[in-house]
Amino acid sequence: MNPTTITMIITVIMAILFLVGKFPFGLVTMTCCVALVVTGVLDIPTAFSGLCNQTIVMVASMFALSAALQKTSLAAKLKGMLGAMSGKKDMALIAMLMAIYFLMVMIMPGIVAMAMILAFLDALPDTGEVTPSRVIMPLLIFNVCWEGAFPVGMGATQDFTTNAYMEGIVTNTAHLLQYGDLFKVRLIPGILVIAYVMFIWKKFPKKQLDLGKVGTKEIKEGQLPKWKEWVVYLAFIAVILVLVFNSYLGSLMWIFPAIMVCVLGFTKVMNAQELISSVASDTVWMLAGILGVTAALTNTGAADIIGDALLSLISWTDNGFIVILICCAFTSIMTTFLSNSGTRSVLIPLVAAMAVAGDMDPRGIVASITICANYAFCFPTGSTTCALAFAAGEYNPFKIAKYTVPFLIFLIIITALCANFFFPPFG
């Protein structure tokens, strides 16, 4: 059996185990990484590269910082405020959470924003209508559509980053994306997402969650002396400032949360057991394992096979909307099992070359792929952010599919319409 076939079989098994939900997600993904090594598909450093991935290092550190925040009096006060709003001002509470999260995804990676917001969601009472189990999935849907959408902060370079995938393929500068082009396509889908999540949250299951498994702890007011509380606050403020100014600080953004965790350890804000349980949670293992499976999909050529299948799907028509719609649908399916960036890196060069050969304007097709590569909210393997949300919310993908899949289809159609409106492939 060749490595590509083995990788696809292991990926399918992982998906089935996620659906069954009988085993910890971290155990499932790490078992897949072990299987990839045992079968010779990957070597050990590649299979377990997720454990030293910069995103995983940052997220694990953010879990520890969130756990430290739960030990401060601020966390207890926040719980009281959210509890007072719950029941009486549910829509205002949802709007406030969305507004906070909107600002977060504008200035920091989605996975970091999700890790940080979980610390606040843990303050929500389980007795009200607005509970963490009802809010996490709507926040994920909001995340995949708005992360880096505005051409400011982290989104300022999104158009030029997309152009980089077409370097050397598209030579006509008029067919390259300009600053703000992707935002034009994303705006209407993003507005519809806001409307959707503001009203769909009540449909998700209401249950008590143990957010401790993703790095947060039970809130105990007064657990820290005042000076240690200020150490936690300053650490959080410092991390946020580094994230805001990440374009000037280079790789410091990825390691700075870990630096702050070291500070918390040496000042004894957190003891050794608390640090270990935060940075080595089941969720961290799950995220690291998914990266190993993604590496196998890329290294074995499985991703290229999938990309070639796309070309055969769109070569039969000269209708611009149909071409973009197929690309949107294919990308959304592909990104469920391959990383967002991996999906873009495989598909964009292929469709750009196809567009040049067919005398088409590639911008609408490329924009749709770039945007739909983020539409990963139906299954845990969609992205590290998606995996984190599913683990924290204890969602069964099959049981919530009636809320996620129809909306994904709707988003795909709207995105295709917008991309074709602004950048029709055939003029």
Short mmCIF file of N, CA and C in Angstrom, two decimals, residues 101 105-106 109-111 113-114 136-149 158 186 189-190 193 196-197 332 335 340 344 369-379 382-387 389-390 404 407-408 411 415:
data_model
loop_
_atom_site.label_atom_id
_atom_site.label_comp_id
_atom_site.label_asym_id
_atom_site.label_seq_id
_atom_site.Cartn_x
_atom_site.Cartn_y
_atom_site.Cartn_z
N TYR A 101 -15.03 39.87 20.62
CA TYR A 101 -14.34 38.89 19.79
C TYR A 101 -13.96 39.49 18.43
N VAL A 105 -10.17 39.27 16.84
CA VAL A 105 -9.75 38.62 15.60
C VAL A 105 -9.20 39.63 14.59
N MET A 106 -9.37 40.92 14.87
CA MET A 106 -8.78 41.92 14.01
C MET A 106 -7.29 42.11 14.29
N PRO A 109 -4.15 36.25 15.76
CA PRO A 109 -4.58 35.02 15.08
C PRO A 109 -5.84 34.45 15.71
N GLY A 110 -6.67 33.83 14.88
CA GLY A 110 -7.94 33.30 15.37
C GLY A 110 -7.77 32.29 16.49
N ILE A 111 -6.75 31.44 16.40
CA ILE A 111 -6.54 30.43 17.42
C ILE A 111 -6.22 31.07 18.77
N ALA A 113 -7.18 34.17 19.64
CA ALA A 113 -8.41 34.83 20.07
C ALA A 113 -9.37 33.82 20.71
N MET A 114 -9.48 32.63 20.11
CA MET A 114 -10.36 31.61 20.67
C MET A 114 -9.86 31.15 22.03
N ILE A 136 -19.76 29.06 21.99
CA ILE A 136 -18.46 28.72 21.37
C ILE A 136 -18.59 28.48 19.87
N MET A 137 -19.57 27.69 19.44
CA MET A 137 -19.71 27.42 18.01
C MET A 137 -20.08 28.67 17.21
N PRO A 138 -21.03 29.50 17.66
CA PRO A 138 -21.28 30.76 16.95
C PRO A 138 -20.02 31.64 16.85
N LEU A 139 -19.20 31.64 17.90
CA LEU A 139 -17.95 32.41 17.85
C LEU A 139 -17.00 31.83 16.81
N LEU A 140 -16.98 30.51 16.68
CA LEU A 140 -16.12 29.88 15.67
C LEU A 140 -16.57 30.29 14.27
N ILE A 141 -17.88 30.24 14.03
CA ILE A 141 -18.40 30.65 12.72
C ILE A 141 -18.06 32.10 12.44
N PHE A 142 -18.20 32.93 13.46
CA PHE A 142 -17.83 34.34 13.34
C PHE A 142 -16.34 34.47 13.03
N ASN A 143 -15.55 33.65 13.69
CA ASN A 143 -14.09 33.69 13.54
C ASN A 143 -13.66 33.41 12.11
N VAL A 144 -14.19 32.33 11.53
CA VAL A 144 -13.70 31.92 10.21
C VAL A 144 -14.04 32.92 9.12
N CYS A 145 -15.06 33.74 9.36
CA CYS A 145 -15.46 34.72 8.35
C CYS A 145 -14.82 36.09 8.56
N TRP A 146 -14.44 36.41 9.80
CA TRP A 146 -13.96 37.75 10.07
C TRP A 146 -12.49 37.83 10.46
N GLU A 147 -11.85 36.70 10.73
CA GLU A 147 -10.43 36.75 11.10
C GLU A 147 -9.60 37.37 9.97
N GLY A 148 -8.95 38.46 10.26
CA GLY A 148 -8.11 39.12 9.28
C GLY A 148 -8.87 39.70 8.10
N ALA A 149 -10.20 39.85 8.22
CA ALA A 149 -11.00 40.32 7.08
C ALA A 149 -10.76 41.79 6.78
N GLN A 158 -3.27 40.75 3.49
CA GLN A 158 -3.93 39.56 2.96
C GLN A 158 -3.96 39.54 1.43
N ARG A 186 -15.51 39.76 0.90
CA ARG A 186 -15.85 39.18 2.21
C ARG A 186 -16.92 39.96 2.96
N PRO A 189 -20.79 38.41 2.91
CA PRO A 189 -20.84 37.17 3.70
C PRO A 189 -20.61 37.42 5.19
N GLY A 190 -19.69 38.35 5.50
CA GLY A 190 -19.40 38.65 6.90
C GLY A 190 -20.58 39.25 7.62
N VAL A 193 -23.08 36.60 8.34
CA VAL A 193 -22.62 35.77 9.46
C VAL A 193 -23.00 36.40 10.79
N TYR A 196 -26.57 35.81 11.40
CA TYR A 196 -26.83 34.39 11.68
C TYR A 196 -26.47 34.02 13.11
N VAL A 197 -25.27 34.38 13.54
CA VAL A 197 -24.84 33.96 14.87
C VAL A 197 -25.60 34.68 15.98
N SER A 332 -13.91 24.54 0.36
CA SER A 332 -14.50 24.36 1.69
C SER A 332 -14.42 22.92 2.15
N THR A 335 -10.50 22.13 2.80
CA THR A 335 -9.92 22.75 3.99
C THR A 335 -10.39 22.08 5.28
N ASN A 340 -5.73 25.49 6.36
CA ASN A 340 -6.18 26.61 5.53
C ASN A 340 -5.09 27.06 4.57
N ARG A 344 -4.79 26.75 0.37
CA ARG A 344 -4.50 27.88 -0.52
C ARG A 344 -3.25 27.59 -1.37
N ILE A 369 -11.15 31.19 -3.35
CA ILE A 369 -10.37 30.13 -2.70
C ILE A 369 -9.74 30.64 -1.41
N THR A 370 -9.19 31.85 -1.46
CA THR A 370 -8.57 32.44 -0.26
C THR A 370 -9.57 32.56 0.87
N ILE A 371 -10.78 33.01 0.54
CA ILE A 371 -11.81 33.23 1.56
C ILE A 371 -12.41 31.91 2.04
N CYS A 372 -12.76 31.04 1.11
CA CYS A 372 -13.40 29.78 1.49
C CYS A 372 -12.45 28.82 2.20
N ALA A 373 -11.15 29.04 2.07
CA ALA A 373 -10.19 28.21 2.81
C ALA A 373 -10.32 28.44 4.31
N ASN A 374 -11.02 29.52 4.70
CA ASN A 374 -11.27 29.78 6.13
C ASN A 374 -12.57 29.16 6.60
N TYR A 375 -13.44 28.74 5.67
CA TYR A 375 -14.77 28.25 6.05
C TYR A 375 -14.68 26.84 6.61
N ALA A 376 -14.01 26.71 7.72
CA ALA A 376 -13.82 25.40 8.34
C ALA A 376 -14.45 25.41 9.72
N PHE A 377 -15.75 25.17 9.77
CA PHE A 377 -16.41 25.15 11.08
C PHE A 377 -17.35 23.96 11.24
N CYS A 378 -17.33 23.02 10.30
CA CYS A 378 -18.24 21.88 10.38
C CYS A 378 -17.61 20.64 11.01
N PHE A 379 -16.27 20.64 11.13
CA PHE A 379 -15.59 19.44 11.61
C PHE A 379 -14.31 19.85 12.34
N GLY A 382 -10.91 20.98 10.63
CA GLY A 382 -10.87 22.14 9.75
C GLY A 382 -9.69 23.05 9.96
N SER A 383 -9.30 23.26 11.20
CA SER A 383 -8.16 24.12 11.54
C SER A 383 -7.89 23.93 13.02
N THR A 384 -6.78 24.48 13.48
CA THR A 384 -6.50 24.39 14.92
C THR A 384 -7.55 25.16 15.72
N THR A 385 -8.03 26.27 15.19
CA THR A 385 -9.09 27.03 15.86
C THR A 385 -10.36 26.21 15.94
N CYS A 386 -10.68 25.54 14.84
CA CYS A 386 -11.87 24.69 14.79
C CYS A 386 -11.75 23.54 15.78
N ALA A 387 -10.60 22.92 15.82
CA ALA A 387 -10.38 21.80 16.74
C ALA A 387 -10.54 22.25 18.19
N ALA A 389 -12.33 24.80 19.32
CA ALA A 389 -13.73 25.10 19.60
C ALA A 389 -14.55 23.83 19.81
N PHE A 390 -14.33 22.83 18.96
CA PHE A 390 -15.07 21.57 19.11
C PHE A 390 -14.72 20.88 20.42
N THR A 404 -24.74 23.81 11.00
CA THR A 404 -23.48 24.24 10.37
C THR A 404 -23.46 24.01 8.86
N PHE A 407 -25.66 26.35 6.59
CA PHE A 407 -25.12 27.71 6.55
C PHE A 407 -23.82 27.75 5.75
N LEU A 408 -23.02 26.69 5.82
CA LEU A 408 -21.81 26.63 5.00
C LEU A 408 -22.18 26.68 3.52
N LEU A 411 -23.12 30.18 2.68
CA LEU A 411 -21.93 31.03 2.60
C LEU A 411 -21.18 30.83 1.29
N THR A 415 -20.59 33.82 -1.29
CA THR A 415 -19.20 34.19 -1.60
C THR A 415 -18.95 34.10 -3.11
#
